[in-house]
């Protein structure tokens, strides 16, 4: 088969065949009066075709070479749509194979892609020219000035963080604030496949469409591209007065040095917001009251304040003073001038997203002009909507008709453009409708609620699951991997508590909130007598647990609030606990706060692990969860934590999260509220020992 011929066919024979087929096509066009509707009637079924046959030289029938023609036409359409949808040759062929259509050779595709690529770039340039003149007109009308305000933002084709910004290519866009359209774009590439291959072989590279234009580091790309774009706007007879960019780059300094010393800079709204939020989260370490909810609220207030005081630095200063976080706000007060004039690079970020969809970061397009074409396609789409496809198609077809000696019929080209236009307009309308819906008040509220719900649910779940994802977690010895299930599903059995029932309150402190955590303290109280024991856990105590219980381990000894405490092994402690229960007599109901979902599981699992599974069944009749109890008794309360119950019902506070204190106050609470547990209405707050074992 040998050398690849220009035009993408592998053999001369194939090329000859196409010529014959084109001739046949031309003849057919001249002979038959084509009705557009006839075109649609041709079936495109390939399954009836046998293996490829040679076309006898005297046959001029259109059908005999159809497969090749259609592959050629297909390749042409494919090359454009590949760029549009963000896939490459390999994906196209997988797609075709899945549809049982013969794949198209890569050579053919890349040859066609060169044609459609240059068409796409032409369209991008024309839309940029149109949008630039629009932007200039609007700026003149609105501000009576020649100075444009533009936002710039760049992105790399490879994700990076910290020190590893080593992408081989990057792109940058410039968007006008008045029209929201792209006024300029640029691509920097450090690598060219052809050049690289030539250097490796030590030969002179063939002439090719080389797009390698960068030698420096990836980080410096953005500045260089911005300078180039501003200069190109200048060369088109206009001027950039203000630039909106994030605060991370030194772009503006370079611009002032090399293009225009008077160029102004606006900060990006979102970046300023992010910085303030970060500063607030740092304050959180010092001030516990700054919960994420409060921080969110503060930032919202700040947002409204900044929006209301556009172009009014004095107002921003007053607004910042109104908050109590004076020290933090003083820093921003100095920048009130800057804060009253905030721009947004949101347009650039959405453009970057569009580029990422056309040149996904997981695929590599940087080695050829493909990347430039894909960025150009994003520009055209941003400026013109999906209709840019029609313009590309028109350019391609006029080429086909006039340059390539009428390979395609004008009628079919017309039909193709017509169909594509309808589809493109439809897609644009859909996009516009989505956007219109998304900015309504109702939709915004819905989004906020959705996010809040997700954050809340996630926080609860993460608490139960323990640490499951953090840096190098696999290297640490202890991981919480078992989740505490939410309230167990039926079957569950409640108890009928007799009037003679004896209530014994108990509480556990543990190493963490995970279901397989170890006990660090057990406490129980029965009327006047109480019992407690600290337990040496075999797992390390998590820092969160240490913070609430005040329990720490050092050199095998246990400390409570920094003081050594008497502690025993889990086996001894459980013996003591069971002993205490037995001493209380019969008809015992173990009572505790939130025991149904947590303490019971831990207690029973621990009993199982030390081989005392049956002991508890002998001395306990059932369980009562006081959290569920008070939910029935005081349904109007907002919080059912033990601390809050004691605070609101008894009007006193106590040292929460010492197991003994907890149980003593729990019993006081039960005595104080005078709840009769035997009342049948509380039966759903109780559960039998069997149920507890079943769910453990
Ligand atoms: Zn090259």
XYZ file of C-alpha atoms and ligand atoms in Angstrom:
697
model
C 0.000 0.000 0.000
C 2.933 2.241 0.740
C 3.106 5.987 0.722
C 0.104 8.062 1.699
C -1.113 10.282 -1.091
C -2.230 13.831 -0.647
C -5.953 13.951 -0.095
C -5.966 11.079 2.322
C -6.333 7.922 0.225
C -3.978 5.079 0.860
C -3.618 3.860 -2.699
C -3.649 5.495 -6.074
C -6.331 3.002 -7.013
C -8.699 4.372 -4.416
C -8.067 7.901 -5.565
C -8.769 6.931 -9.127
C -11.964 5.295 -8.001
C -13.111 8.477 -6.301
C -12.429 10.393 -9.491
C -14.604 7.993 -11.437
C -17.319 8.192 -8.862
C -17.211 11.978 -8.916
C -17.500 11.880 -12.658
C -20.480 9.557 -12.322
C -22.021 11.909 -9.819
C -21.563 14.845 -12.111
C -23.129 12.934 -14.965
C -26.048 11.964 -12.809
C -26.551 15.559 -11.775
C -26.560 16.703 -15.344
C -28.984 14.015 -16.451
C -31.492 13.852 -13.636
C -33.518 16.778 -12.443
C -32.863 16.464 -8.744
C -35.680 16.863 -6.321
C -34.348 17.498 -2.763
C -36.861 15.059 -1.320
C -35.399 12.263 -3.428
C -32.121 12.582 -1.578
C -33.686 11.590 1.672
C -35.135 8.437 0.211
C -31.788 6.779 -0.411
C -31.249 4.109 2.156
C -28.004 4.156 4.075
C -27.902 0.507 4.988
C -24.417 -0.936 4.782
C -25.294 -4.425 5.887
C -26.402 -5.417 2.394
C -23.015 -4.482 0.928
C -20.577 -7.309 0.446
C -16.851 -6.930 0.690
C -15.503 -4.031 -1.300
C -15.481 -4.662 -5.041
C -13.432 -3.076 -7.716
C -15.369 -0.779 -9.962
C -15.029 -1.799 -13.600
C -13.520 1.046 -15.549
C -16.469 1.449 -17.900
C -19.156 1.671 -15.224
C -20.339 5.156 -14.508
C -23.158 4.261 -12.188
C -23.263 6.353 -9.051
C -24.293 3.449 -6.863
C -21.329 1.192 -7.549
C -18.900 3.506 -5.802
C -21.323 4.786 -3.269
C -19.541 3.447 -0.264
C -16.398 5.424 -0.957
C -18.247 8.604 -1.776
C -20.234 8.373 1.376
C -17.143 7.661 3.424
C -15.567 10.744 1.885
C -18.634 12.844 2.633
C -18.850 11.244 6.051
C -15.224 12.074 6.784
C -15.861 15.668 5.814
C -18.841 15.994 8.121
C -17.057 14.051 10.812
C -13.962 16.222 10.859
C -16.061 19.285 11.655
C -18.317 17.562 14.129
C -15.323 15.997 15.876
C -14.087 19.453 16.755
C -17.573 20.593 17.657
C -18.263 17.760 20.081
C -14.775 17.431 21.524
C -13.723 13.984 20.382
C -10.867 12.694 18.266
C -10.427 10.165 15.463
C -10.243 7.229 17.819
C -13.545 8.121 19.471
C -15.219 8.680 16.098
C -14.197 5.244 14.921
C -15.352 3.605 18.151
C -18.661 5.386 17.638
C -18.966 4.232 14.029
C -18.026 0.679 14.947
C -20.716 0.632 17.592
C -23.217 1.714 14.928
C -22.003 -1.039 12.584
C -20.670 1.487 10.087
C -17.195 0.876 8.639
C -14.593 3.087 10.340
C -12.878 5.950 8.533
C -9.113 5.909 8.224
C -7.222 8.361 10.404
C -5.314 9.697 7.403
C -8.521 10.582 5.620
C -9.928 12.176 8.750
C -6.888 14.316 9.457
C -6.727 15.444 5.838
C -10.361 16.527 5.999
C -9.789 18.055 9.409
C -7.228 20.380 7.915
C -9.902 21.755 5.567
C -12.608 22.125 8.184
C -10.033 23.443 10.650
C -9.064 26.373 8.490
C -12.750 27.062 7.838
C -13.472 27.105 11.571
C -10.568 29.454 12.204
C -11.811 31.785 9.475
C -15.273 31.842 11.038
C -13.781 32.556 14.466
C -11.795 35.486 13.098
C -14.835 36.971 11.329
C -17.018 36.721 14.432
C -14.270 38.370 16.451
C -14.107 41.245 13.979
C -17.901 41.689 14.117
C -18.036 41.547 17.901
C -15.134 43.962 18.270
C -16.874 46.600 16.180
C -20.083 46.056 18.196
C -18.181 46.452 21.451
C -16.528 49.643 20.210
C -19.888 51.102 19.151
C -21.572 50.334 22.467
C -18.652 51.718 24.482
C -18.750 54.905 22.438
C -22.493 55.344 22.937
C -22.496 54.490 26.620
C -19.331 56.130 27.924
C -18.303 58.369 25.038
C -14.897 56.760 25.128
C -12.575 54.725 22.965
C -11.236 52.696 25.857
C -12.647 49.193 26.026
C -13.104 47.269 29.256
C -12.249 43.613 28.832
C -11.861 40.586 31.050
C -9.069 38.111 30.476
C -8.440 34.658 31.826
C -6.304 31.786 30.686
C -6.302 28.071 31.220
C -3.958 25.203 30.628
C -4.795 22.009 28.811
C -3.382 19.993 31.670
C -4.541 20.341 35.213
C -1.869 21.350 37.653
C -1.558 22.396 41.235
C 1.154 23.826 43.414
C 4.479 23.441 41.686
C 3.449 21.113 38.915
C 2.203 23.564 36.297
C 3.862 21.856 33.367
C 1.138 21.854 30.728
C 2.405 21.738 27.160
C -0.184 24.225 25.997
C -2.503 26.929 27.209
C -5.112 29.244 25.825
C -6.393 32.648 26.795
C -9.508 34.608 25.931
C -10.446 38.272 26.065
C -14.108 39.095 26.545
C -15.742 42.504 26.221
C -17.813 43.536 29.241
C -20.524 45.245 27.170
C -21.289 42.531 24.636
C -19.995 39.546 26.584
C -18.451 38.311 23.349
C -14.937 37.073 22.704
C -12.776 39.863 21.284
C -9.571 37.920 21.069
C -8.031 34.553 21.768
C -4.628 33.055 21.706
C -2.981 29.667 22.068
C 0.522 28.834 23.237
C 1.978 25.445 22.502
C 5.331 24.065 23.548
C 5.212 20.916 21.485
C 4.745 19.938 17.848
C 4.454 16.299 16.857
C 6.090 16.714 13.435
C 8.999 18.838 14.678
C 9.570 16.488 17.586
C 9.635 13.462 15.314
C 12.067 15.160 12.947
C 14.448 16.114 15.758
C 14.314 12.606 17.119
C 15.252 11.159 13.745
C 17.800 13.901 13.179
C 16.306 15.040 9.884
C 14.844 18.251 8.537
C 11.118 18.470 9.273
C 8.786 18.459 6.291
C 6.850 21.649 5.703
C 3.828 21.480 7.942
C 1.286 23.630 9.704
C 3.493 24.177 12.738
C 1.769 25.681 15.767
C 4.644 25.507 18.226
C 5.121 29.041 19.497
C 6.282 28.890 23.086
C 9.525 28.042 24.771
C 9.072 29.420 28.283
C 7.384 27.934 31.317
C 3.681 27.169 31.423
C 3.071 29.815 34.076
C 4.320 32.648 31.861
C 2.000 31.755 28.963
C -0.963 33.780 30.171
C 0.919 37.073 30.472
C 2.379 36.678 27.019
C -0.981 35.884 25.459
C -2.690 38.850 27.149
C 0.018 41.193 25.880
C -0.423 39.798 22.379
C -4.210 40.199 22.456
C -4.081 43.771 23.753
C -1.562 44.631 21.063
C -3.730 43.073 18.375
C -6.707 45.181 19.519
C -4.472 48.227 19.350
C -3.400 47.314 15.845
C -7.077 47.172 14.854
C -7.411 50.833 15.796
C -9.006 50.558 19.214
C -7.648 50.643 22.730
C -8.008 48.654 25.931
C -8.465 50.952 28.934
C -9.296 48.551 31.740
C -8.501 44.909 32.274
C -10.383 42.573 34.582
C -8.228 39.715 35.781
C -7.718 37.601 38.854
C -5.184 38.841 41.384
C -2.881 35.858 41.021
C -0.854 36.929 38.025
C 1.609 39.652 37.210
C -0.034 40.184 33.836
C -0.927 43.791 34.516
C 2.637 44.742 35.409
C 3.876 43.352 32.116
C 1.116 45.103 30.202
C 2.011 48.440 31.764
C 5.646 47.887 30.961
C 5.343 46.723 27.389
C 2.081 48.105 25.988
C 0.420 50.938 27.853
C 1.616 52.431 31.172
C -1.858 53.852 31.913
C -3.851 50.654 31.641
C -6.226 50.170 34.596
C -6.899 46.969 36.494
C -10.107 45.679 38.072
C -10.229 42.732 40.418
C -12.446 39.782 39.736
C -15.477 39.698 42.012
C -15.318 35.984 42.698
C -11.636 35.983 43.546
C -12.072 38.817 46.060
C -14.972 36.928 47.597
C -12.927 33.750 47.808
C -10.074 35.584 49.521
C -12.392 37.123 52.112
C -13.969 33.726 52.759
C -10.531 32.185 53.264
C -9.612 34.913 55.740
C -12.851 34.281 57.634
C -12.195 30.551 57.793
C -8.783 31.320 59.277
C -10.465 33.452 61.941
C -12.704 30.475 62.707
C -9.831 28.692 64.447
C -9.734 31.491 67.019
C -13.461 32.165 67.306
C -15.604 29.064 67.622
C -18.784 31.031 66.964
C -17.800 31.559 63.332
C -19.533 28.464 62.021
C -19.652 27.829 58.258
C -23.270 28.986 58.298
C -22.290 32.321 59.853
C -19.419 32.771 57.406
C -21.734 32.114 54.491
C -24.169 34.678 55.840
C -21.415 37.264 56.293
C -20.204 36.745 52.738
C -23.725 37.116 51.424
C -24.085 40.420 53.309
C -20.754 41.548 51.916
C -21.909 40.664 48.413
C -25.049 42.751 48.649
C -23.051 45.623 50.117
C -20.527 45.519 47.275
C -23.265 45.309 44.643
C -25.073 48.317 46.089
C -21.919 50.415 46.291
C -20.570 50.060 42.770
C -18.403 53.092 41.997
C -18.807 54.356 45.556
C -15.686 53.732 47.676
C -17.068 55.767 50.606
C -20.121 53.518 50.738
C -17.933 50.427 50.747
C -15.964 51.835 53.691
C -19.130 52.514 55.661
C -20.464 49.101 54.785
C -17.302 47.387 55.980
C -17.407 49.299 59.260
C -20.864 47.980 60.080
C -19.500 44.510 60.730
C -17.784 43.569 63.954
C -14.854 41.859 62.347
C -13.039 45.162 62.416
C -9.506 43.897 62.113
C -10.179 41.852 59.029
C -12.234 44.552 57.434
C -9.567 47.185 58.063
C -7.396 45.374 55.553
C -10.110 45.549 52.948
C -11.008 49.109 53.902
C -7.671 50.244 52.570
C -8.688 48.773 49.225
C -12.135 50.351 49.119
C -11.244 52.111 45.883
C -10.541 48.765 44.318
C -13.544 47.020 45.851
C -16.019 49.582 44.579
C -14.998 48.726 41.035
C -15.166 44.990 40.692
C -15.407 43.216 37.395
C -16.059 39.607 36.671
C -14.100 37.052 34.705
C -17.046 34.695 34.767
C -17.405 34.968 30.995
C -13.832 33.809 30.532
C -14.375 30.945 32.894
C -17.420 29.779 30.977
C -15.364 30.089 27.798
C -12.665 27.934 29.364
C -15.333 25.362 30.142
C -16.429 25.408 26.525
C -12.834 24.859 25.386
C -12.508 22.028 27.881
C -15.549 20.381 26.312
C -14.097 20.671 22.814
C -10.551 19.723 23.807
C -11.005 17.538 26.912
C -8.040 17.538 29.249
C -8.010 13.762 29.224
C -7.156 13.721 25.517
C -4.008 15.151 24.036
C -4.488 17.622 21.203
C -1.562 19.944 21.891
C 0.801 18.333 19.384
C -0.989 19.522 16.253
C -3.095 22.377 14.966
C -6.082 20.460 16.318
C -5.892 22.392 19.593
C -5.911 25.769 17.842
C -8.905 24.692 15.780
C -10.745 23.539 18.878
C -10.125 26.834 20.674
C -11.225 28.700 17.546
C -14.417 26.631 17.438
C -15.134 27.607 21.050
C -14.627 31.269 20.159
C -16.997 30.994 17.209
C -19.581 29.210 19.320
C -19.363 31.774 22.119
C -19.785 34.652 19.670
C -22.238 33.132 17.234
C -23.926 30.229 18.968
C -24.290 26.885 17.262
C -24.986 28.713 14.013
C -21.243 29.004 13.476
C -21.472 25.479 12.086
C -23.473 26.773 9.146
C -20.845 29.343 8.312
C -18.180 26.652 8.459
C -20.297 24.448 6.246
C -20.818 27.238 3.726
C -17.100 27.938 3.516
C -16.375 24.254 3.081
C -19.038 23.810 0.436
C -18.087 26.829 -1.594
C -14.614 25.351 -1.603
C -16.011 22.030 -2.677
C -18.065 23.511 -5.426
C -15.544 25.909 -6.846
C -12.141 24.599 -5.902
C -12.699 20.879 -6.045
C -14.357 20.857 -9.418
C -17.911 20.406 -8.304
C -17.440 17.249 -6.350
C -20.616 17.838 -4.437
C -23.860 18.917 -5.991
C -25.114 22.379 -5.173
C -28.526 21.015 -4.361
C -27.299 18.563 -1.774
C -25.034 21.219 -0.306
C -28.000 23.520 -0.056
C -30.052 20.795 1.567
C -27.293 19.998 4.024
C -26.917 23.619 5.037
C -30.661 24.001 5.337
C -31.036 21.007 7.659
C -28.018 21.985 9.705
C -29.273 25.531 10.057
C -32.587 24.393 11.437
C -30.869 22.105 13.937
C -28.345 24.741 14.971
C -31.039 27.341 15.553
C -32.991 24.815 17.581
C -29.952 24.097 19.765
C -29.386 27.823 20.267
C -32.999 28.320 21.285
C -32.718 25.483 23.779
C -29.574 27.019 25.268
C -31.230 30.432 25.508
C -34.263 28.938 27.226
C -32.083 27.114 29.756
C -30.233 30.335 30.505
C -33.450 32.336 30.861
C -34.842 29.799 33.308
C -31.630 29.609 35.298
C -31.578 33.320 36.154
C -35.137 33.541 37.451
C -35.581 34.205 41.154
C -37.408 30.927 41.669
C -34.634 28.911 40.074
C -31.950 30.723 42.073
C -33.740 29.978 45.335
C -34.144 26.357 44.285
C -30.419 26.078 43.589
C -29.488 27.589 46.960
C -31.847 25.256 48.808
C -30.533 22.287 46.900
C -26.953 23.180 47.770
C -27.729 23.756 51.445
C -29.502 20.436 51.682
C -26.593 18.665 50.025
C -24.013 20.303 52.295
C -26.010 19.430 55.386
C -26.629 15.839 54.369
C -23.001 15.428 53.431
C -21.785 16.782 56.768
C -23.944 14.299 58.681
C -22.840 11.403 56.464
C -19.173 12.291 56.747
C -19.462 12.398 60.514
C -20.835 8.849 60.540
C -18.408 7.486 57.970
C -15.320 8.821 59.688
C -12.327 9.906 57.661
C -12.613 8.162 54.324
C -10.714 10.436 51.982
C -7.733 12.532 52.934
C -4.116 12.829 51.951
C -2.197 9.588 52.525
C -4.936 8.123 54.674
C -3.911 4.641 53.628
C -0.630 5.088 55.483
C -2.286 5.679 58.855
C -3.033 2.608 60.944
C -6.572 3.440 61.940
C -9.403 4.104 59.541
C -13.091 4.260 60.339
C -14.605 2.207 57.604
C -17.915 1.086 59.015
C -20.771 3.528 58.951
C -23.330 3.905 61.722
C -26.599 3.215 59.953
C -29.383 5.737 60.285
C -32.371 4.605 62.353
C -32.795 0.878 61.686
C -35.595 -0.343 59.485
C -38.374 -2.637 60.742
C -38.820 -5.319 61.981
C -38.323 -3.834 65.393
C -40.053 -4.756 68.555
C -41.029 -2.317 71.268
C -41.456 -3.229 74.924
C -44.493 -3.073 77.131
C -42.864 -1.548 80.150
C -44.508 -2.565 83.437
C -45.152 -0.014 86.186
C -42.589 -1.739 88.370
C -39.800 -1.176 85.830
C -36.491 0.090 87.147
C -34.755 2.682 84.986
C -30.953 2.645 84.938
C -29.310 5.424 82.957
C -26.039 4.668 81.202
C -23.667 6.453 78.843
C -20.516 5.656 76.893
C -17.648 7.804 75.674
C -15.810 6.411 72.660
C -12.691 6.902 70.547
C -14.716 8.281 67.621
C -18.207 8.308 66.163
C -17.642 5.287 63.949
C -19.457 2.068 64.675
C -16.292 0.084 65.352
C -14.805 2.621 67.747
C -13.725 1.590 71.226
C -15.169 2.579 74.585
C -13.153 5.069 76.651
C -15.582 5.514 79.561
C -18.690 3.759 80.865
C -21.016 5.284 83.453
C -24.327 4.183 84.951
C -26.611 5.539 87.644
C -29.367 3.874 89.630
C -31.126 6.285 91.965
C -28.534 7.420 94.497
C -25.810 4.943 93.589
C -23.631 5.510 90.567
C -20.728 3.748 88.935
C -18.133 4.736 86.345
C -14.939 3.414 84.843
C -12.396 4.743 82.377
C -11.356 2.173 79.784
C -8.065 1.920 77.908
C -9.033 1.660 74.224
C -7.061 -0.429 71.746
C -7.639 2.210 69.055
C -6.199 5.726 69.211
C -8.641 8.397 70.399
C -9.602 10.679 67.502
C -8.792 14.343 67.990
C -12.471 15.322 67.697
C -13.384 12.836 70.434
C -10.525 14.095 72.606
C -11.802 17.621 72.203
C -15.290 16.805 73.520
C -14.448 14.216 76.183
C -11.133 15.668 77.368
C -9.701 12.137 77.366
C -6.203 11.507 76.004
C -3.756 8.609 76.065
C -0.038 9.036 76.787
C 2.420 6.168 77.298
C -0.398 3.721 77.968
C -1.952 5.902 80.680
C -5.208 7.758 80.424
C -5.576 11.465 81.143
C -8.781 13.405 81.725
C -8.325 17.146 81.207
C -4.577 16.603 81.643
C -4.867 14.642 84.936
C -4.072 10.943 85.201
C -7.186 8.865 85.876
C -7.665 5.324 87.106
C -8.378 3.168 84.072
C -8.945 -0.518 83.428
C -9.182 -2.960 80.548
C -12.473 -3.289 78.706
C -13.098 -6.760 80.130
C -12.786 -5.602 83.754
C -14.882 -2.517 83.073
C -17.697 -4.562 81.499
C -17.622 -6.965 84.456
C -18.059 -3.986 86.769
C -20.897 -2.646 84.642
C -22.743 -5.995 84.579
C -22.156 -6.360 88.327
C -23.748 -2.945 88.885
C -26.765 -3.967 86.780
C -27.202 -7.266 88.630
C -27.055 -5.481 91.979
C -30.009 -3.338 90.902
C -32.345 -6.344 90.876
C -34.909 -7.341 88.260
C -37.059 -5.590 85.669
C -34.204 -3.378 84.526
C -34.583 -1.070 81.546
C -31.323 0.460 80.344
C -31.919 4.085 79.492
C -29.725 6.550 77.669
C -29.703 9.472 75.291
C -29.484 8.601 71.588
C -28.578 5.009 72.478
C -30.682 3.448 69.742
C -28.402 4.596 66.942
C -25.093 4.700 68.778
C -24.396 3.547 72.345
C -26.312 0.267 72.079
C -24.382 -0.839 69.010
C -21.072 -0.040 70.634
C -21.996 -1.733 73.909
C -23.271 -4.916 72.286
C -20.401 -5.116 69.797
C -17.924 -4.697 72.635
C -19.679 -7.394 74.681
C -19.487 -9.712 71.676
C -15.790 -9.010 71.208
C -14.913 -9.946 74.803
C -17.150 -13.034 74.790
C -19.868 -11.782 77.160
C -22.656 -11.714 74.576
C -25.238 -13.483 76.704
C -24.527 -11.693 80.001
C -26.477 -8.553 79.152
C -29.556 -10.528 78.097
C -29.672 -12.110 81.571
C -29.981 -8.879 83.504
C -31.717 -6.410 81.158
C -35.345 -6.499 79.923
C -35.177 -3.716 77.339
C -33.906 -0.292 76.350
C -35.346 3.234 76.438
C -33.951 5.990 74.225
C -34.588 9.321 75.953
C -34.037 11.261 72.744
C -37.043 9.513 71.180
C -38.862 9.840 74.499
C -38.589 13.625 74.556
C -39.458 13.824 70.879
C -42.816 12.303 71.837
C -43.180 14.251 75.083
C -42.042 17.700 73.864
C -42.583 17.683 70.098
C -42.244 21.489 69.842
C -38.581 21.681 70.848
C -36.106 22.620 68.133
C -33.149 20.581 69.348
C -33.220 17.284 71.201
C -29.601 17.186 72.284
C -29.247 16.382 75.964
C -27.579 19.725 76.661
C -30.421 21.620 75.068
C -33.112 19.554 76.799
C -31.597 20.242 80.205
C -31.106 23.895 79.346
C -34.662 24.495 78.139
C -36.594 22.164 80.448
C -34.575 22.508 83.677
C -33.001 25.872 82.953
C -29.489 24.862 83.994
C -26.243 23.967 82.270
C -23.720 21.247 83.110
C -20.447 19.658 82.033
C -21.518 17.722 78.965
C -19.509 14.786 77.641
C -18.269 13.395 80.856
C -20.115 10.094 80.925
C -20.913 10.244 84.650
C -22.098 13.872 84.554
C -24.201 12.995 81.532
C -26.032 10.116 83.204
C -26.545 11.965 86.508
C -28.143 14.863 84.695
C -30.144 12.545 82.477
C -31.683 10.972 85.559
C -32.307 14.408 87.072
C -34.054 15.381 83.860
C -36.263 12.292 83.938
C -37.124 12.954 87.596
C -37.725 16.643 86.930
C -40.057 16.140 83.964
C -41.782 13.289 85.810
C -42.240 11.202 82.690
C -43.964 7.880 83.321
C -42.075 5.543 81.008
C -44.691 2.801 81.388
C -47.168 5.014 79.517
C -48.028 3.168 76.258
C -47.622 6.365 74.205
C -43.866 6.140 74.789
C -43.610 2.573 73.526
C -41.946 3.672 70.254
C -39.069 5.088 72.303
C -38.344 1.612 73.658
C -36.866 -1.489 72.071
C -36.210 -5.015 73.215
C -32.825 -6.597 73.829
C -33.442 -8.889 70.833
C -33.946 -5.874 68.560
C -30.764 -4.295 69.839
C -28.815 -7.490 69.146
C -30.454 -7.916 65.757
C -29.243 -4.534 64.539
C -25.776 -4.707 66.068
Zn 6.172 21.835 13.957
